[in-house]
């Protein structure tokens, strides 16, 4: 099927499936994709799975029924489910995967941040700032998810060989700021000697920074990941030492452009990995003005 | 047939109105392919809601179905992938684990006399924790092709095995509650447990087995979902408990117990399913969808309340 | 009593009320004057409660109007009626079991001091009203711990506190014993002297002669007759209510056979509510249990029916021992029990008559666990007919009049094979006509060889039905009266004397 | 004081046991600073649970508190940031919006006679959708320093303004339910609405205002949350409704209505707060935490049930 059922004369229609609307990261990608689509004259329909992979399968089925010309799929759940990709391919609709790529059934092209090397850069920066000394507490995202694993792996490599010791780690369930706050305040209670806090997302890191401030431990170095607007602001204000800015504007636009190209039958690389940019006080102002 | 449906008046009218509106306004809504999709989309919700109907008739509530589904699906995955058991055995084990969780719920309610809300809330937390713990939060992907086909292969060009299972389960559930002595007992227990006890009904055992049934159905729903997603995820079914209860109540059951009908529940399930599907087809933004869904849920139940008050 | 000649304070004109399928009231007129007691009589379902509820603002009439003190009166809620000075004691008790006695009495009218509830004033107000009624409990007890009679007294006290000028009492004595009834009447007389009017609904015709100034009889929703004084021969009232004459209330019951069916030995309950109970009941025998309210009769018979745990003793039916706390076992042995509390133990109010009747007979109605709706419906229809229940099988029990609900309770249990039938207050709230037919059922069941145990606070009833009567006081058997020795005086002597003269107990028991 | 606590027997014992165990095993648990942390951590939950206590006493349930909190916090953010209103005005508006949502809930329950579960589930969906819609799902960050200080500045080295507000609200709630005629009416309505109506109580108005109170408290909780996080997030309060209800029921209230106590609720809230805090201090993994929390919830209520059965 696919194509020109009734979506107007020649206007392309792209379906965007996002895992949730709670995370600024997904919101940013959606907004950038929608902006790009507007500029290109492409219609976008989007569906929010509220973190439920099962709902997401249904939503992709509905996209196919609607006769979208291409699908941009940001998988919900711990790791990517294969079924949406399979169904799209069966229906002959090109599919772009973003952020997570299903094992065994990859999208026609995959767009993501190279989290491992970005996290490694973050780890190296932390070593540099602390002289390789200190006690580290980690506020994890949702355990078992791809981003959590990649950020862990990269950061460990980054601090490998230094004398930084990890004294505590605790998982959040939904990457949320208030979770970060509560976890960090308890963590600092149990381990008052912590000098470094790594929140696996900016929300978590921001919560942690507030907890540190409330505990009167302002000299703790708090770092995050994502480069949300609020995260960037916090870096500028000195609440966060550093974060990794994911190029959401670029990724959103790229996803749409790739989809359009795939519809036109053009070649698109199987993987389009973007750098996560280490962001500190030095370069944050640029990113606040225009998010990459 | 007309008899069976007439009692479900209010919600049925709601479903028909919704159906007509979407047929007119939503492109591609009224196509065989889409309607089949809807059935596939509501299979998991529908199976869970069947168990919840019986639980709610007894005057109870089951908040743990989503978490038990997750636990069952992880047991399926771990046994078949990590432990290397044959898939059919893992399937049986997954359903059994669901039943076991239901048994714990049932005994907590009937013997320990915990309020159902608390007993199943505790189970919700514990089962979710266990589901996560089994693989440290990771999902398990890739089942054999035949397993995937259960939910994707369409027989006679129409129904998948899982859709047929849904229908069969509803027919069994309907006949049971309506024509079995033990089904009647479920209504009596919910209507007034003391009267039921005086009538010689084993109230505790009825309550326990109803929760077991809900647990077994959650186990079956786990199989359906694993087949649909071709994977097992510890986050499966998060938050679905409220949708399940909403479907049953939209279908005309009262949370006070003593009333509720299987035919009503399937209508409630379809209202939720059709609504989601239709709004997606219309391309309504998900934020606006949330608002519309809230309004429609309230509206559907309101129709029913008004209709009953008139008579 | 001189009939009051003042103006009427309440005029009811042309009130009708229809429910789907039923006309509850049809064009009823009623006047009430200050300081009189108007008795409202009629058989079950005649519309007495409906009329009461309309006056008290609980139910809105379909048509008709009312005037109160010369002005139009159309209460939209009980709050309006209370504000106008009209209070209602509902037929079904309406209390909050988890709250204290005091709280229940002052509900909606909490005494406050500077905006805050004054707990002390609350207790003393409640106490003042309850003392007039001879209440024996304490103010801080939870209502769920009271006997039915105590609860009824709380219900009455609640209405007395309203300072109403009309009090409607819908079967206030149904759950009361003789002493409590006397206290209530004393109270009514005092208030009447102060100018308060009463609408008094009761099925106990003996009471009517004692208390009523005027009598209004309803039948099928219409006023059939009015009497300007209370001294009307009961037989005439019965004829007006039922539309035929009931010449003999109590049928003659056959002499019992020799064979013992139910045998109770040394029964004792853990909480000390009864002790050392021994008795046998033979085939065809009606065994009465009398005693003042709270003497432990209900607990005793519940224990016999296997509904409670017990501490010691045995119950055998046809020689087979029944275990405690196993209702199923007792039912299988043919023991059935008609509980006194029909709302909480007798029927499921939200279910249909049909389902309620089917519920107790699922075992016999099902074939291999499957229930055929046709069989259930036919069975229900038969029961409704043979017990004279004024209802459709598909109607919910909650919408029936109180008496008809009671008949459903009887019907659902007696439409099966039985050996031992325990009736706890079987005719509470039941009209004379229906009462006679229930007694006939008892006679039939006795004739069929059942052993029957009747517990009743209505002395005439126990005396009229029983071959032998056991008198219970404070949970002990203080005497068993045989056929020739049964009299109301003897029963009352045993029942009340036991408290003061425990020595008598040993002499007369046996 | 002893009187006030005695009625809360079961849950209080649970809290004390928990407290003693954690004092022994969890490092730094029994320090002034940590206990103050616990109070801060439970402020939002506590404020919501106070409203939920009244709702549950009426025999209702409020699933919408989390979503209403989110809506209020977004109103606060949008008015003060986007619309440029002074912060104090935005604060009043946020609380008012909470009250308005509560009013809709209350009217839906009392006038439209929707089951509370359905009315508030619909509100939960609609309010969450609106909260998201206001900023298209984005959060709003950065409030003035004085606003942030409300929750972070400790007076007398001990309590923040928000913690003091929590205590004050509980004292008011306690006095109201216990000593005001309208508070007593709440119990009467929950015990049996028909009895209350016959006693001349305006049942509908009592029910409506109770939901309004719950909405206003959700609005206040939104202010606390915004101050604590120095930001407004449309995802705030997701899933908190079940914690709120659990706290109230652990505190001894019955979902059947008619019973429940403010003192019990605060104990329930503290049990949940202390448990989370203690398990975090012990470094227990979040999956195991879920299991333990399930078991403790069941255990706490079980203690209470057993104690009551004995008497
Ligand atoms: N809510 C209702 N719905 C339908 N019918 C009703 C309802 N309430 C009462 N009725 C019917 O109205 C008639 C009058 O009932 P009502 O309760 O007034 O009788 P009553 O004279 O008080 O009888 P009783 O002596 O048994 O208490 C009955 O036939 C009853 O079934
Ligand atoms: N659930 C209960 N909790 C506490 N006490 C109770 C309970 N039920 C009954 N009692 C008390 O036990 C005693 C015996 O009650 P029971 O109901 O057996 O008396 P009865 O003679 O049948 O009187 P009634 O006319 O009230 O039925 C009474 O004093 C009563 O108050
Ligand atoms: Mg009546
Ligand atoms: Mg009794």
XYZ file of N, CA, C and O in Angstrom, chain B residues 2-70:
276
model
N -29.937 -10.727 20.569
C -30.467 -9.422 20.908
C -30.594 -9.298 22.426
O -30.280 -8.279 23.022
N -31.033 -10.383 23.044
C -31.153 -10.448 24.501
C -29.793 -10.160 25.157
O -29.676 -9.323 26.045
N -28.799 -10.861 24.653
C -27.476 -10.741 25.268
C -26.979 -9.306 25.198
O -26.349 -8.808 26.114
N -27.274 -8.644 24.092
C -26.744 -7.292 23.924
C -27.584 -6.239 24.648
O -27.067 -5.224 25.074
N -28.894 -6.524 24.749
C -29.780 -5.471 25.258
C -29.340 -4.965 26.627
O -29.357 -3.779 26.893
N -28.900 -5.895 27.483
C -28.484 -5.484 28.817
C -27.300 -4.549 28.786
O -27.041 -3.798 29.707
N -26.548 -4.601 27.686
C -25.344 -3.792 27.601
C -25.634 -2.440 26.966
O -24.739 -1.757 26.502
N -26.904 -2.084 26.938
C -27.393 -0.891 26.252
C -26.477 0.307 26.218
O -25.939 0.662 25.169
N -26.286 0.957 27.363
C -25.528 2.195 27.413
C -24.214 2.149 26.677
O -24.008 2.864 25.687
N -23.301 1.292 27.101
C -22.000 1.243 26.454
C -22.098 0.872 24.978
O -21.335 1.371 24.152
N -23.063 0.007 24.629
C -23.178 -0.405 23.235
C -23.519 0.801 22.367
O -22.939 1.002 21.296
N -24.436 1.618 22.856
C -24.786 2.835 22.116
C -23.541 3.700 21.934
O -23.245 4.186 20.847
N -22.775 3.841 23.022
C -21.535 4.612 22.948
C -20.613 4.071 21.866
O -20.075 4.832 21.051
N -20.452 2.755 21.842
C -19.555 2.143 20.860
C -20.054 2.413 19.441
O -19.278 2.759 18.546
N -21.363 2.268 19.257
C -21.911 2.464 17.914
C -21.715 3.915 17.460
O -21.280 4.178 16.331
N -21.997 4.848 18.344
C -21.817 6.261 18.000
C -20.364 6.527 17.589
O -20.072 7.137 16.555
N -19.459 6.010 18.412
C -18.038 6.191 18.147
C -17.685 5.615 16.774
O -16.961 6.207 15.972
N -18.237 4.435 16.522
C -17.944 3.712 15.311
C -18.422 4.500 14.088
O -17.694 4.673 13.106
N -19.634 4.992 14.193
C -20.202 5.745 13.068
C -19.387 7.019 12.835
O -18.991 7.329 11.705
N -19.098 7.737 13.909
C -18.333 8.978 13.771
C -16.985 8.719 13.104
O -16.578 9.426 12.179
N -16.307 7.668 13.591
C -14.980 7.409 13.036
C -15.062 6.923 11.599
O -14.190 7.228 10.782
N -16.120 6.178 11.274
C -16.263 5.718 9.890
C -16.386 6.917 8.961
O -15.898 6.906 7.833
N -17.051 7.951 9.456
C -17.232 9.134 8.608
C -15.957 9.975 8.536
O -15.518 10.368 7.465
N -15.366 10.183 9.696
C -14.281 11.167 9.725
C -12.864 10.609 9.598
O -11.980 11.294 9.102
N -12.652 9.383 10.063
C -11.278 8.893 10.055
C -10.996 8.137 8.766
O -11.670 7.163 8.451
N -10.011 8.593 8.004
C -9.702 7.913 6.752
C -9.276 6.473 7.033
O -8.570 6.213 7.996
N -9.744 5.573 6.219
C -9.343 4.173 6.310
C -9.832 3.461 7.551
O -9.399 2.360 7.845
N -10.674 4.108 8.355
C -11.123 3.420 9.565
C -11.928 2.189 9.213
O -11.690 1.094 9.713
N -12.890 2.410 8.293
C -13.813 1.323 7.982
C -13.263 0.441 6.868
O -13.845 0.335 5.803
N -12.105 -0.167 7.129
C -11.574 -1.124 6.179
C -11.349 -2.414 6.941
O -11.068 -2.397 8.137
N -11.491 -3.531 6.237
C -11.325 -4.827 6.902
C -9.987 -4.872 7.610
O -9.884 -5.255 8.769
N -8.963 -4.412 6.914
C -7.619 -4.497 7.449
C -7.504 -3.729 8.777
O -6.913 -4.206 9.746
N -8.110 -2.557 8.796
C -8.009 -1.757 10.018
C -8.808 -2.371 11.159
O -8.356 -2.398 12.296
N -9.991 -2.889 10.830
C -10.800 -3.463 11.900
C -10.105 -4.680 12.497
O -10.146 -4.918 13.714
N -9.447 -5.447 11.625
C -8.681 -6.585 12.132
C -7.548 -6.077 13.016
O -7.259 -6.631 14.081
N -6.924 -5.012 12.579
C -5.885 -4.393 13.409
C -6.410 -4.065 14.800
O -5.741 -4.302 15.807
N -7.611 -3.480 14.826
C -8.170 -3.093 16.112
C -8.293 -4.317 17.012
O -7.921 -4.287 18.188
N -8.807 -5.400 16.437
C -8.947 -6.616 17.238
C -7.583 -7.052 17.776
O -7.428 -7.368 18.961
N -6.580 -7.026 16.907
C -5.237 -7.405 17.370
C -4.766 -6.474 18.473
O -4.154 -6.890 19.447
N -5.074 -5.186 18.298
C -4.584 -4.205 19.259
C -5.225 -4.356 20.633
O -4.634 -3.983 21.635
N -6.446 -4.876 20.667
C -7.101 -4.969 21.977
C -6.961 -6.346 22.617
O -7.506 -6.586 23.683
N -6.230 -7.247 21.949
C -6.195 -8.610 22.483
C -5.672 -8.651 23.918
O -6.274 -9.251 24.805
N -4.543 -7.992 24.157
C -3.954 -8.043 25.499
C -4.899 -7.394 26.512
O -5.226 -7.983 27.553
N -5.376 -6.207 26.194
C -6.304 -5.511 27.087
C -7.546 -6.360 27.330
O -8.027 -6.488 28.464
N -8.043 -6.957 26.256
C -9.263 -7.752 26.365
C -9.100 -8.953 27.272
O -9.952 -9.231 28.121
N -7.973 -9.663 27.129
C -7.765 -10.843 27.973
C -7.669 -10.430 29.434
O -8.260 -11.047 30.322
N -6.945 -9.355 29.699
C -6.822 -8.896 31.084
C -8.180 -8.459 31.643
O -8.512 -8.724 32.791
N -8.966 -7.792 30.788
C -10.246 -7.260 31.261
C -11.232 -8.373 31.594
O -12.102 -8.215 32.452
N -11.077 -9.518 30.931
C -11.978 -10.633 31.236
C -11.781 -11.074 32.685
O -12.743 -11.239 33.447
N -10.520 -11.249 33.073
C -10.249 -11.628 34.465
C -10.708 -10.551 35.426
O -11.294 -10.832 36.470
N -10.453 -9.294 35.032
C -10.812 -8.183 35.915
C -12.320 -8.106 36.116
O -12.789 -7.673 37.163
N -13.077 -8.535 35.104
C -14.541 -8.513 35.247
C -14.967 -9.378 36.429
O -15.733 -8.944 37.288
N -14.426 -10.596 36.463
C -14.801 -11.486 37.565
C -14.347 -10.905 38.897
O -15.085 -10.912 39.882
N -13.127 -10.372 38.924
C -12.615 -9.795 40.174
C -13.516 -8.645 40.630
O -13.874 -8.543 41.805
N -13.899 -7.807 39.694
C -14.712 -6.646 40.063
C -16.119 -7.076 40.475
O -16.710 -6.480 41.369
N -16.645 -8.128 39.879
C -17.962 -8.615 40.311
C -17.921 -9.047 41.779
O -18.864 -8.830 42.525
N -16.787 -9.622 42.203
C -16.717 -10.019 43.618
C -16.553 -8.807 44.529
O -16.466 -8.961 45.745
N -16.480 -7.624 43.952
C -16.277 -6.425 44.761
C -14.804 -6.127 44.984
O -14.458 -5.261 45.776
N -13.934 -6.831 44.281
C -12.498 -6.605 44.429
C -11.943 -5.728 43.324
O -12.688 -5.109 42.551
N -10.629 -5.669 43.266
C -9.965 -4.910 42.215
C -8.611 -5.569 42.047
O -8.076 -6.137 42.994
N -8.066 -5.559 40.832
C -6.753 -6.156 40.645
C -5.830 -5.165 39.944
O -5.929 -4.961 38.740
N -4.954 -4.566 40.727
C -4.014 -3.593 40.172
C -2.752 -4.277 39.646
O -1.915 -3.633 39.031
N -2.622 -5.569 39.911
C -1.341 -6.216 39.627
C -1.263 -6.831 38.236
O -0.219 -7.325 37.840
N -2.349 -6.789 37.463
C -2.338 -7.532 36.193
C -1.197 -7.147 35.260
O -0.579 -8.008 34.642
N -0.907 -5.857 35.167
C 0.171 -5.421 34.286
C 1.508 -5.968 34.740
O 2.317 -6.451 33.934
N 1.764 -5.900 36.030
C 3.037 -6.370 36.560
C 3.144 -7.888 36.464
O 4.216 -8.435 36.171
N 2.033 -8.577 36.694
C 2.052 -10.039 36.590
C 2.296 -10.444 35.137
O 3.044 -11.387 34.861
N 1.690 -9.704 34.219
C 1.962 -9.935 32.796
C 3.466 -9.818 32.540
O 4.060 -10.670 31.874
N 4.075 -8.785 33.096
C 5.510 -8.591 32.885
C 6.312 -9.753 33.469
O 7.249 -10.273 32.841
